[in-house]
Tab-separated table of C-alpha atoms in Angstrom:
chain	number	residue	atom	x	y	z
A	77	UNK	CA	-14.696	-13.047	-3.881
A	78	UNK	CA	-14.085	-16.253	-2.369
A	79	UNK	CA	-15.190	-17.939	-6.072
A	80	UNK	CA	-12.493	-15.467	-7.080
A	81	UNK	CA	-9.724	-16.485	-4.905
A	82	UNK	CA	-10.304	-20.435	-6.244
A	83	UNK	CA	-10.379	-19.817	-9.556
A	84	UNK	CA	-6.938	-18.086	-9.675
A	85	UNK	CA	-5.339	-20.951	-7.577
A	86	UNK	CA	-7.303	-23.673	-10.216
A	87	UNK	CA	-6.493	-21.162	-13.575
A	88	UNK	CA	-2.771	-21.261	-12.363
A	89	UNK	CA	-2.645	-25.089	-12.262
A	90	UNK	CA	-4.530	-24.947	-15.407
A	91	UNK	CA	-2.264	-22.441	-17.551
A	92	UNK	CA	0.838	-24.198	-15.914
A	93	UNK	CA	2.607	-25.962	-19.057
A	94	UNK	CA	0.747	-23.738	-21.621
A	95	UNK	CA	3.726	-21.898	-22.208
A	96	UNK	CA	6.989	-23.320	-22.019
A	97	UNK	CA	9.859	-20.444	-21.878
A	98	UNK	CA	12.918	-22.336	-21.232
A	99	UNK	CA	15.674	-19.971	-18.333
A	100	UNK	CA	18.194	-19.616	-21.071
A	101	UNK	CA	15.083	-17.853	-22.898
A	102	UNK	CA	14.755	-15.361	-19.738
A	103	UNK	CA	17.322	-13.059	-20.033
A	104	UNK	CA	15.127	-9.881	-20.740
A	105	UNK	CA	12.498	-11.673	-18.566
A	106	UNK	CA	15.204	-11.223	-15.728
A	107	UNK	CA	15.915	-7.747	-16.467
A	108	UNK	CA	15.478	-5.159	-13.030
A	109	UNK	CA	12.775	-3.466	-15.122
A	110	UNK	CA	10.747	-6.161	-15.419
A	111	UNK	CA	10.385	-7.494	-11.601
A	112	UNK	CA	6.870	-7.360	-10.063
A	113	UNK	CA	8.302	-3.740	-7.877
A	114	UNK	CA	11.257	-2.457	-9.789
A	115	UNK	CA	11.597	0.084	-6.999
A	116	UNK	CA	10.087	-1.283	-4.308
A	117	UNK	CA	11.176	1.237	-1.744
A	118	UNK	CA	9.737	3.904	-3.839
A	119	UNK	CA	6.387	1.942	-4.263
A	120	UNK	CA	5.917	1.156	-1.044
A	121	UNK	CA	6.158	4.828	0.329
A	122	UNK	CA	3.676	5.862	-2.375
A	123	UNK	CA	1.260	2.884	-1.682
A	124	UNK	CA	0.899	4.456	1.674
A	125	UNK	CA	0.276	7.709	0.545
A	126	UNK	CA	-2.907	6.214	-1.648
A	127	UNK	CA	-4.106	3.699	1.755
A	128	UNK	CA	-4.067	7.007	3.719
A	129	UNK	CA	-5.453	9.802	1.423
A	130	UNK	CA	-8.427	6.946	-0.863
A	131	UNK	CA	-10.764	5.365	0.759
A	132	UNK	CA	-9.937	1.636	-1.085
A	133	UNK	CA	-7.012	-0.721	-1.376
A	134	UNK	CA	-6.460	-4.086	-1.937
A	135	UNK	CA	-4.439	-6.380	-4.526
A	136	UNK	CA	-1.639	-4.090	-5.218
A	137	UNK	CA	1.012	-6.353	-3.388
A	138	UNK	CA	1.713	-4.879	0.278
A	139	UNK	CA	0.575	-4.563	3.533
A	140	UNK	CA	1.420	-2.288	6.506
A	141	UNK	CA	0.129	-1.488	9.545
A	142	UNK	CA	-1.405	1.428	11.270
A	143	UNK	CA	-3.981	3.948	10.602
A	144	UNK	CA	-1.997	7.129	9.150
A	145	UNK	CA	-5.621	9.019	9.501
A	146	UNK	CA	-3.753	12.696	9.350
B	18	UNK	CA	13.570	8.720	14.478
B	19	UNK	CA	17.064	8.806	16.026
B	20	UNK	CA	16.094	5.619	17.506
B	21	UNK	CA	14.272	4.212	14.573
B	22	UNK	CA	17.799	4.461	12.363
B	23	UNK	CA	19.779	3.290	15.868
B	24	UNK	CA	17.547	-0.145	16.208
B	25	UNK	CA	17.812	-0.601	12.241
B	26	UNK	CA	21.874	-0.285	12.439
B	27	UNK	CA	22.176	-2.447	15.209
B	28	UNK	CA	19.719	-5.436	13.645
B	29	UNK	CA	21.356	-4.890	11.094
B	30	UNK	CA	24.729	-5.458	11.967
B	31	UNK	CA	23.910	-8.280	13.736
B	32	UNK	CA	22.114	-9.992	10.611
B	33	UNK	CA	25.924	-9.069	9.052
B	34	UNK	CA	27.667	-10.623	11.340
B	35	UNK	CA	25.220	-13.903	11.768
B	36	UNK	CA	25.179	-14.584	7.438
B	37	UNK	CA	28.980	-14.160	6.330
B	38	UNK	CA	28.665	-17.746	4.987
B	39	UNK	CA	25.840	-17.069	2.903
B	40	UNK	CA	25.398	-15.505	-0.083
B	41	UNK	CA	26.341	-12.135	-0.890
B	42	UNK	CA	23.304	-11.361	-3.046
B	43	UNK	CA	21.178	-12.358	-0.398
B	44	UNK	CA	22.648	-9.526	2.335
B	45	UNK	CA	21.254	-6.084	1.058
B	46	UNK	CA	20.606	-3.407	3.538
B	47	UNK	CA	18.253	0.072	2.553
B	48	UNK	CA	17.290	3.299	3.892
B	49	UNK	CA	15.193	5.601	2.605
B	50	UNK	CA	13.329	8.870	3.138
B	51	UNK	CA	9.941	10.005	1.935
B	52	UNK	CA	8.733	13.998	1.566
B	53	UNK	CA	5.125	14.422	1.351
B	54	UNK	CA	4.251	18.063	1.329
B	55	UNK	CA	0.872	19.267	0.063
B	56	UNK	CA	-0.967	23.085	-0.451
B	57	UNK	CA	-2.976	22.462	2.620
B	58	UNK	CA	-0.238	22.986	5.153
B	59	UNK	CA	0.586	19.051	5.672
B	60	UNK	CA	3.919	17.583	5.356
B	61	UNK	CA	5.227	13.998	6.157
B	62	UNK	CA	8.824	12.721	7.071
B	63	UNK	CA	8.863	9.397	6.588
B	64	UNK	CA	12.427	7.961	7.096
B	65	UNK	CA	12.958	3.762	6.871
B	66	UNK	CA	15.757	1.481	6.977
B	67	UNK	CA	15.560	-2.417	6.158
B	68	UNK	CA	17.687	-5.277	5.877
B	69	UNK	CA	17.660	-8.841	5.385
B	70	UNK	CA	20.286	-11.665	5.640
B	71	UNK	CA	20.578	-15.543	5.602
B	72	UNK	CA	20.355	-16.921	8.859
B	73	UNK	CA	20.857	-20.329	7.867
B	74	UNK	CA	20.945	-22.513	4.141
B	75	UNK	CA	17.249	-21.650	2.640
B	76	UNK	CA	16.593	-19.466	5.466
B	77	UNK	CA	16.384	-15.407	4.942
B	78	UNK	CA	15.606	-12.725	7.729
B	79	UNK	CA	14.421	-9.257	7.281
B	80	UNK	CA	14.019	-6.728	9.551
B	81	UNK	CA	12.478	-3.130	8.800
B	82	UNK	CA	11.849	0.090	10.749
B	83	UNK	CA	9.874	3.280	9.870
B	84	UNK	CA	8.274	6.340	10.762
B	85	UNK	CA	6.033	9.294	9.975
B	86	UNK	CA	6.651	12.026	10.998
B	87	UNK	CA	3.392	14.097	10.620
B	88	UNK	CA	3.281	18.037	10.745
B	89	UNK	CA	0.847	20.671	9.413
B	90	UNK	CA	-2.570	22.803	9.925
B	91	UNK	CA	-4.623	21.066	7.582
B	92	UNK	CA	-8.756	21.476	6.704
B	93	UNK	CA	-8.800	18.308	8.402
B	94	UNK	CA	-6.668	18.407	11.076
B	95	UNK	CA	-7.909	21.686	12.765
B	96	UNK	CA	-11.773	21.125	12.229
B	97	UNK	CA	-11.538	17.213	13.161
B	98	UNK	CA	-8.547	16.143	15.049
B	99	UNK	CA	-7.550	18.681	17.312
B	100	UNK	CA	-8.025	22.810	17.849
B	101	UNK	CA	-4.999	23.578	16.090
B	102	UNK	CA	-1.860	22.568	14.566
B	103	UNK	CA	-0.129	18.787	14.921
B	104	UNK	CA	2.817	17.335	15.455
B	105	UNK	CA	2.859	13.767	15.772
B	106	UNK	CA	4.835	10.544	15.015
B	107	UNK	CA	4.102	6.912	14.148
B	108	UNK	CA	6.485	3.820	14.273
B	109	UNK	CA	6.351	1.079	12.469
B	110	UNK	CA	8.224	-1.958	12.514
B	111	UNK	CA	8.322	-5.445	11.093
B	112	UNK	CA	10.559	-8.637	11.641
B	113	UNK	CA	9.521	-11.389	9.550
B	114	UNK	CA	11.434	-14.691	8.270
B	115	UNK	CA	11.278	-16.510	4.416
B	116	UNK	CA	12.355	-20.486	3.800
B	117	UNK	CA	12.472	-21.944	0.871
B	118	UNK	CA	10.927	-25.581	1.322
B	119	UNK	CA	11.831	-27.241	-2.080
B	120	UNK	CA	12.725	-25.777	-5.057
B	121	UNK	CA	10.034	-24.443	-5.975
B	122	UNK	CA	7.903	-23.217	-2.866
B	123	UNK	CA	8.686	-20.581	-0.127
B	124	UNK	CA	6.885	-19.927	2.678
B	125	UNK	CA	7.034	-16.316	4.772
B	126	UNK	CA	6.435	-15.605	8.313
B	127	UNK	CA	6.220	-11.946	9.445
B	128	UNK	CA	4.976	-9.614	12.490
B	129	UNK	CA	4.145	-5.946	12.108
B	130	UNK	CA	3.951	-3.253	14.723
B	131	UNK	CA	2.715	-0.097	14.149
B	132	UNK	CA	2.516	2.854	17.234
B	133	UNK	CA	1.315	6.440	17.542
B	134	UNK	CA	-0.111	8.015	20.446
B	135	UNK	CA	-3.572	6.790	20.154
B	136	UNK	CA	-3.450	3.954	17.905
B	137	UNK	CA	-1.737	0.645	18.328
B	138	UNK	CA	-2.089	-1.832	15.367
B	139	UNK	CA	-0.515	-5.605	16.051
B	140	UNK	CA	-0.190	-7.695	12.680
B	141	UNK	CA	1.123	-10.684	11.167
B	142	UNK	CA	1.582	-11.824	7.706
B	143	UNK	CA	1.507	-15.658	6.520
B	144	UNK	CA	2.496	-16.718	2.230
B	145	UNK	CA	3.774	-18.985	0.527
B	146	UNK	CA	4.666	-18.924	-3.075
B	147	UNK	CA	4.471	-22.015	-5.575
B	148	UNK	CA	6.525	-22.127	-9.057
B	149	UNK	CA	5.107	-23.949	-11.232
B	150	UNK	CA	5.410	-25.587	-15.038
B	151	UNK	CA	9.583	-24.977	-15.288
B	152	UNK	CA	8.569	-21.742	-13.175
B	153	UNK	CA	6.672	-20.054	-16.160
B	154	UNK	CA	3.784	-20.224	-13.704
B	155	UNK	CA	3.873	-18.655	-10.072
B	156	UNK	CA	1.210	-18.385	-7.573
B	157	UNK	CA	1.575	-16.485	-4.388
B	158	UNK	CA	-1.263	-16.715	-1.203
B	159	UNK	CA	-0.497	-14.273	1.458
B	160	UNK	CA	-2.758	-14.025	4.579
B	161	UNK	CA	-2.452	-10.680	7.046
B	162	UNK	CA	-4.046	-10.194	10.136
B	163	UNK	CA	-3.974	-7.491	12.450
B	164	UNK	CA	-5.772	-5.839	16.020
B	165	UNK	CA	-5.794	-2.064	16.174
B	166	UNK	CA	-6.587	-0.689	19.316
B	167	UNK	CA	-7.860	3.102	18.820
B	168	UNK	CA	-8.110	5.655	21.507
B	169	UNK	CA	-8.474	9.442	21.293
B	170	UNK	CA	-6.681	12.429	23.002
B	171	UNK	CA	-9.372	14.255	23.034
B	172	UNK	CA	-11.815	11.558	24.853
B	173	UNK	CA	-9.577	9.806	27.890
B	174	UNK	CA	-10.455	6.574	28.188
B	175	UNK	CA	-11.545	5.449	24.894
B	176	UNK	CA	-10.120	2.009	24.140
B	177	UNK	CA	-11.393	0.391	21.012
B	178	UNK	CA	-10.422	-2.519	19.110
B	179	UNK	CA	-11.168	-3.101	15.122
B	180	UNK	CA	-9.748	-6.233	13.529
B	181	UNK	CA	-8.336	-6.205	9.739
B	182	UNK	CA	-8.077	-9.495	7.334
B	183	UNK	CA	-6.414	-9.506	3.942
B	184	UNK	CA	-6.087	-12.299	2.192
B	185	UNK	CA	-4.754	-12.116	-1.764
B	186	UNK	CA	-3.699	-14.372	-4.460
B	187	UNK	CA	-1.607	-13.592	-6.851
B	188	UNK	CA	-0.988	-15.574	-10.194
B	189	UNK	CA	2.311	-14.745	-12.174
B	190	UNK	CA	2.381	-16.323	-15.816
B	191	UNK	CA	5.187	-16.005	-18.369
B	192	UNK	CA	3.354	-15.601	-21.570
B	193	UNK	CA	6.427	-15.157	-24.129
B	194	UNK	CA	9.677	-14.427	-24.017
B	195	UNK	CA	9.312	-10.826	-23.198
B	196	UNK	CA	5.814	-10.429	-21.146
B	197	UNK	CA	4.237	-11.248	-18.118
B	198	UNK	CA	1.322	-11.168	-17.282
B	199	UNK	CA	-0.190	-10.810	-13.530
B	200	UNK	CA	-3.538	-11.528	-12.161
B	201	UNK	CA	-4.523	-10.650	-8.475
B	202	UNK	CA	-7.511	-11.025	-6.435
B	203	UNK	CA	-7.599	-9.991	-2.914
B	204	UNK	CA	-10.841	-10.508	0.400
B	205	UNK	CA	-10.515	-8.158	2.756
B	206	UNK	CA	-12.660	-7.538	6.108
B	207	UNK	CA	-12.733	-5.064	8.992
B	208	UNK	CA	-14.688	-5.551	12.152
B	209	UNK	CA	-15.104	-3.732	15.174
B	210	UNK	CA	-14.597	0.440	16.275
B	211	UNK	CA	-14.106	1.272	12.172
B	212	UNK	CA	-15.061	5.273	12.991
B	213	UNK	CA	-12.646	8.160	13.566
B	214	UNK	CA	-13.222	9.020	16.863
B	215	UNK	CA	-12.122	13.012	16.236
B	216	UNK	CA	-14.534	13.676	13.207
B	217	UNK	CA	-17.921	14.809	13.435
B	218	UNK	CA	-20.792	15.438	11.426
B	219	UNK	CA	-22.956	18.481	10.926
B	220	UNK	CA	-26.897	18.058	11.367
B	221	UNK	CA	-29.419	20.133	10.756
B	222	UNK	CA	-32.548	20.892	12.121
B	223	UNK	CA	-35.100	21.346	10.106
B	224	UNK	CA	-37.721	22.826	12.412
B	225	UNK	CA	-35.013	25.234	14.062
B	226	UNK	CA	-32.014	27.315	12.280
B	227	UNK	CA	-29.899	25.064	14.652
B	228	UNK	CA	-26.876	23.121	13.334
B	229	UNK	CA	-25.419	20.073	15.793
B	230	UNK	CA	-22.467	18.129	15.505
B	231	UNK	CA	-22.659	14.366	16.562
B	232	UNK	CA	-20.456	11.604	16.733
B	233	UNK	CA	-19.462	9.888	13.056
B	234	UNK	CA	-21.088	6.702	12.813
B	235	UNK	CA	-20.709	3.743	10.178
B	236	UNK	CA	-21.207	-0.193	10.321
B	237	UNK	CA	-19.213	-2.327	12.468
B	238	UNK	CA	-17.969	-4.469	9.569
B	239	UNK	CA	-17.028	-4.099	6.184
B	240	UNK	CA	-16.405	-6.460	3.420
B	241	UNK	CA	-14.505	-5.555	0.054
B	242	UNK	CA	-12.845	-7.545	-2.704
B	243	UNK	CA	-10.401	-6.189	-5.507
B	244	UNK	CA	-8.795	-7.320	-8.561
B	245	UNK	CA	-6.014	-6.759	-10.320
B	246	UNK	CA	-4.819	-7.515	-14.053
B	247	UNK	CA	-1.331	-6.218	-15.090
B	248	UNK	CA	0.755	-6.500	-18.221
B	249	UNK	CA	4.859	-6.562	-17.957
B	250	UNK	CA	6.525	-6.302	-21.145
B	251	UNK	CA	9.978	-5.570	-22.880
B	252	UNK	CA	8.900	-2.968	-25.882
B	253	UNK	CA	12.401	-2.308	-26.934
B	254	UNK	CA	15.511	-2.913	-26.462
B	255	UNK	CA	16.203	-1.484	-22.862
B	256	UNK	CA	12.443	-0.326	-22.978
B	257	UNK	CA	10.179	-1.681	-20.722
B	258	UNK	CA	6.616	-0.776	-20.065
B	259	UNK	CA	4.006	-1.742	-17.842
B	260	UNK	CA	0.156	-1.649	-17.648
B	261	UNK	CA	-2.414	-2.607	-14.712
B	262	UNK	CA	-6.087	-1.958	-14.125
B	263	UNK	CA	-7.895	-2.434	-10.477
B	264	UNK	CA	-11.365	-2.928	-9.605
B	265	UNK	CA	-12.841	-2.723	-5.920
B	266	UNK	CA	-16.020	-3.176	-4.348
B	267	UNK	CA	-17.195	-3.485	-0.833
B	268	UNK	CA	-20.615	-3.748	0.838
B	269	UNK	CA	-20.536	0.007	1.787
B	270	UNK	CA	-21.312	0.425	-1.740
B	271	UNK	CA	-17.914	1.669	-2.424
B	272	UNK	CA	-16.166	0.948	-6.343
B	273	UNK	CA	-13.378	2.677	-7.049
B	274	UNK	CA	-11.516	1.917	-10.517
B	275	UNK	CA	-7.444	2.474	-11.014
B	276	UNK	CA	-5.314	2.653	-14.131
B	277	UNK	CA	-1.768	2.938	-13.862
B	278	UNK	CA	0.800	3.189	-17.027
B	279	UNK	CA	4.333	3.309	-16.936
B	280	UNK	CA	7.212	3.059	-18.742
B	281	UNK	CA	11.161	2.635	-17.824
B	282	UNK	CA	14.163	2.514	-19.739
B	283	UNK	CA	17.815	1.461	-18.994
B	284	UNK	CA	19.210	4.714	-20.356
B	285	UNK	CA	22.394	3.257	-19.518
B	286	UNK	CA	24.052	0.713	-18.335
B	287	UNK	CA	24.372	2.031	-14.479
B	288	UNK	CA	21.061	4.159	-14.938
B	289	UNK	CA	17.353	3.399	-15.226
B	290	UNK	CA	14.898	5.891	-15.111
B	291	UNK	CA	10.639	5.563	-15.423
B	292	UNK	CA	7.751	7.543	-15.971
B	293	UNK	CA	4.330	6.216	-14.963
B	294	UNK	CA	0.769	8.256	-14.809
B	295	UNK	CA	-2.235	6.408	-12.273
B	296	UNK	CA	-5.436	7.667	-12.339
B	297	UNK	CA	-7.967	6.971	-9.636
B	298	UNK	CA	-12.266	7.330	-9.160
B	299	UNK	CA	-13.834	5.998	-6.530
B	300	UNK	CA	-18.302	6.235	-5.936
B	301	UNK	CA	-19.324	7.143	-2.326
B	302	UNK	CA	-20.363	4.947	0.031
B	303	UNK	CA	-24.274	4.326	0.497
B	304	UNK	CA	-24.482	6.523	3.563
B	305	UNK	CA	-22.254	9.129	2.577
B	306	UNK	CA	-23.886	12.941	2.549
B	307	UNK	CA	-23.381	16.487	1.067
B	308	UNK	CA	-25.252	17.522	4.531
B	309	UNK	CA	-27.631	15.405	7.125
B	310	UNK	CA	-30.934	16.317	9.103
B	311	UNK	CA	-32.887	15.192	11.564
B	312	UNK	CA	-35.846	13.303	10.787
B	313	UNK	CA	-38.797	12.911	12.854
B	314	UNK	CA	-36.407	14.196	15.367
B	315	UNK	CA	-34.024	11.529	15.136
B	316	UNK	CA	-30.415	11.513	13.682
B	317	UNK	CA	-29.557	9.167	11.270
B	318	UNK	CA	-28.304	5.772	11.976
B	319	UNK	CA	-24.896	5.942	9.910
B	320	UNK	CA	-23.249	9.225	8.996
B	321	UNK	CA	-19.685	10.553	8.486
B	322	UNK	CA	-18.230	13.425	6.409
B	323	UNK	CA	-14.784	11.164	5.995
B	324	UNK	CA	-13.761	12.309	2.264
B	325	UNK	CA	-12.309	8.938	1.783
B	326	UNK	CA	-16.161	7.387	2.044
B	327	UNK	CA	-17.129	10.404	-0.789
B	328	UNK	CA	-17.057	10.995	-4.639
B	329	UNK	CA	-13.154	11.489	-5.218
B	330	UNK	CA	-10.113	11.178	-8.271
B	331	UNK	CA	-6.950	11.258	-7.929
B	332	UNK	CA	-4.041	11.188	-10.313
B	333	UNK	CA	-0.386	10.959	-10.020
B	334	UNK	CA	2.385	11.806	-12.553
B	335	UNK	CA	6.441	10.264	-11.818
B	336	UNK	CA	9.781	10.166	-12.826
B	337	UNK	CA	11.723	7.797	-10.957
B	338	UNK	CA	15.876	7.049	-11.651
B	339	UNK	CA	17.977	4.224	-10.086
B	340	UNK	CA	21.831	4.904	-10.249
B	341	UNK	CA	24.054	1.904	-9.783
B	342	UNK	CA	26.607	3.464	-7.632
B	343	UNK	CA	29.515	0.522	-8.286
B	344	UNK	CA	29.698	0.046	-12.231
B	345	UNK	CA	31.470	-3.308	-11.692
B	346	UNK	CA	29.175	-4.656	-9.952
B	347	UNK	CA	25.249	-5.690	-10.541
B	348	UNK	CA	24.203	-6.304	-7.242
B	349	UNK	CA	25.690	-3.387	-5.994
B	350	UNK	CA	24.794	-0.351	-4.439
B	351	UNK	CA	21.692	1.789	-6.256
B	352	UNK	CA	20.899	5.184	-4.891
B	353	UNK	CA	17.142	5.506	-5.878
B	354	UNK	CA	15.118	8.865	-6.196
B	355	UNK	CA	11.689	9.288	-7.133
B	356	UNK	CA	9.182	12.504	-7.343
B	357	UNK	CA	5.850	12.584	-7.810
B	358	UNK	CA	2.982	15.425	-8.384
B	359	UNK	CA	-0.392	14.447	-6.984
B	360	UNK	CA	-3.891	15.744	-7.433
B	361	UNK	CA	-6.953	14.968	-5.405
B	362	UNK	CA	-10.444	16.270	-6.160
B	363	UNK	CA	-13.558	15.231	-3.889
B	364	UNK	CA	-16.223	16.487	-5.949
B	365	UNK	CA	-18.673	16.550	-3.099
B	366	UNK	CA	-16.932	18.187	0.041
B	367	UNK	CA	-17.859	21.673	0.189
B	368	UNK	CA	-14.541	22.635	2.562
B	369	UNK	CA	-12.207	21.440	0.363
B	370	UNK	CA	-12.237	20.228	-3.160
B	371	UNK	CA	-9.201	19.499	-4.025
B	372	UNK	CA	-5.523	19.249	-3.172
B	373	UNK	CA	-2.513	19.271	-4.790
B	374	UNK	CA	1.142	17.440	-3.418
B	375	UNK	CA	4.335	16.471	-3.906
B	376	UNK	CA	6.257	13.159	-2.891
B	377	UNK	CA	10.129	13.235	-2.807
B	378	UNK	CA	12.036	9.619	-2.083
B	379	UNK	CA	15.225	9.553	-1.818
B	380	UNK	CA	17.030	5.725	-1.071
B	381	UNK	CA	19.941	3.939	-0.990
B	382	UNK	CA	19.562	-0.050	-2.011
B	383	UNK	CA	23.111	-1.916	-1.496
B	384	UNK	CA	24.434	-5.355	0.034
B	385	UNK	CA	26.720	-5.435	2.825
């Protein structure tokens, strides 16, 4: 995991300048439906509901605290 | 929960009146309520209120507060936690601070309490974020950290600690014009008391028609990785769909595999609404039983009848719709509601094998 971790940080140095979309190219990029949680209060209430009830989690973008085990 | 909304008002109001310099965008306040109510007698109130302000130029605070508030009679609750029904609440909170250190990196700082009445978890959060390449490329570390001290109502006394490390990267990459793409790896170790102190597990006997019930019992540590690919992309005009596939392993022997699918549309101009479908399997973990026995007389070394460490699926089905509350203005006020149906089966538990729920939210997104 840890090989993992260090190729992500070297791939994104290494795809950096690939692709060149210039900001006056981003409008649709910018768009509210295309953010990384479009509805983050709504995702975050859910992503508890899946830590509590599955027995896995990991890479989906949050963190919280507590053990919710009812 | 009276004092949970209380608290949040009165940070809030004070982040208000410490940021009236700064930039409007940057001032957004939210509150929110989550239903979860399932055919096994279980229901969840989970109301949560947020905000976050400038405090100075390049400096943002953000302060959030939540609860569950936990009621029902389920399978679980009566045979493990306690002899009958529960009522029971947990608090969360979080205070945490973001700077921007040049133009293209950010760093974030951020505690997290979490309280119920026999569990106290203590965390912290550490990222930073680096654009890169004319900010077509991002790349986001985040570190969290946290002692949870477990006790039990049923066993005075019992004061155990279990520590929790996360740490995930997440690459962002702007691929064309209309598409993302997102790759995300995360570590992640427990250590310590990691068993449920109310469950128990059956034994039998095999010599005698004699059934016990010991202690649950699994390995002090546990070590898991996951990754994450997702696609963002405009379809249409005003279509939007996404696509993401996840991939965990630990060294319980535990995979699970998750697909998720959705698909979101500004209908119009002040309204956006989304469907999305996630399916879930997960394998059970190496010590995981239908039933245990003695052998030789003795029990066995690990054992636990948690569901979570069993055979399960899951899958989810949502519409979600965002109203923008102030045509004239985008950075207004949204009032947010989403519902979801829920189905989980675990294939192996003989008590229960499956359960079906329902998740309201309801929340209100504006600057102030």
């Amino acid at each position: 995991m840890h090989r993992i971790l260090l190729s992500l940080i070297v791939l994104s140095f290494a795809v950096a300048g690939c692709v060149a979309v210039k900001p006056y190219q981003r409008e649709t990029l910018a768009h509210p439906c295309m953010a990384d949680a479009p509805w983050p209060l709504v995702e975050r209430a859910e992503q508890h509901v899946f830590e509590v009830r599955e027995g896995t989690a990991g890479a989906t973008g949050t963190a919280g605290g507590g053990c919710g085990c009812n | 929960m009276q004092l949970t909304l209380a608290v949040t008002l009165v940070l809030g109001c004070a982040l208000a009146s410490s940021a009236r310099a700064q930039d409007d965008d940057e001032r957004r306040g939210t509150a929110s309520v989550t239903v979860y109510a399932d055919d096994d007698h279980m229901t969840v109130v989970s109301p949560r209120a947020g905000a976050q302000a400038p405090v100075a130029t390049d400096w943002l605070l953000e302060v959030s507060l939540g609860a569950d508030v936990v009621s029902g009679a389920s399978v679980d609750v009566v045979s493990e936690a306690s002899p009958s029904a529960i009522d029971e609440t947990r608090v969360e909170g979080s205070l945490g601070v973001s700077a921007r250190l040049t133009r293209r990196s950010t760093m974030r700082v951020r505690s997290i309490v979490s309280h119920e009445n026999d569990y106290l978890s203590l965390g912290g959060e550490l990222g930073a974020t680096l654009e890169l390449a004319q900010r077509n490329t991002s790349l986001d570390l985040g570190l969290v950290g946290s002692r949870d001290t477990v006790g039990a109502v049923t066993v005075p006394g019992l004061e155990e600690t279990r520590d929790r490390l996360r740490l995930t990267a997440t690459l962002t990459q702007v691929v064309d014009r209309v598409t993302y793409v997102d790759l995300a790896a995360a570590f992640m170790r427990d250590a310590g008391y990691l068993e449920n102190p109310y469950r128990t597990v059956p034994i039998i006997d095999p010599d005698a028609p004699l059934v016990m019930r010991v202690a649950e019992r699994v390995p002090g540590r546990r070590r898991a990785g996951a990754v994450r690919a997702r696609a963002r992309r405009a379809i249409a005009p005003g279509w939007f769909a996404r696509a993401s596939y996840r991939y965990y392993l630990d060294d319980w022997a535990v995979d699970s595999h998750t697909g998720e699918l959705a698909v979101m549309s500004a209908v119009m101009p002040r309204l956006r609404v989304g469907v999305d479908l996630r399916l879930y399997h997960q394998s059970a973990a190496r010590f995981y039983r239908d039933r245990y026995q003695l052998t030789d007389g003795a029990l066995p070394d690990e054992r636990t009848r948690e569901r979570r460490l069993g055979r399960m699926r899951s899958g989810r089905a949502g519409v979600t719709a965002d109203l923008a509350l102030r045509p004239s203005a985008p950075a207004g006020a949204r009032l947010v509601t989403a519902i979801g149906l829920w189905r989980f089966a675990w294939p192996d538990n003989v008590a229960q094998r499956g359960r079906n729920a329902i998740v309201l939210t309801v929340g209100l997104d504006t600057p102030f």
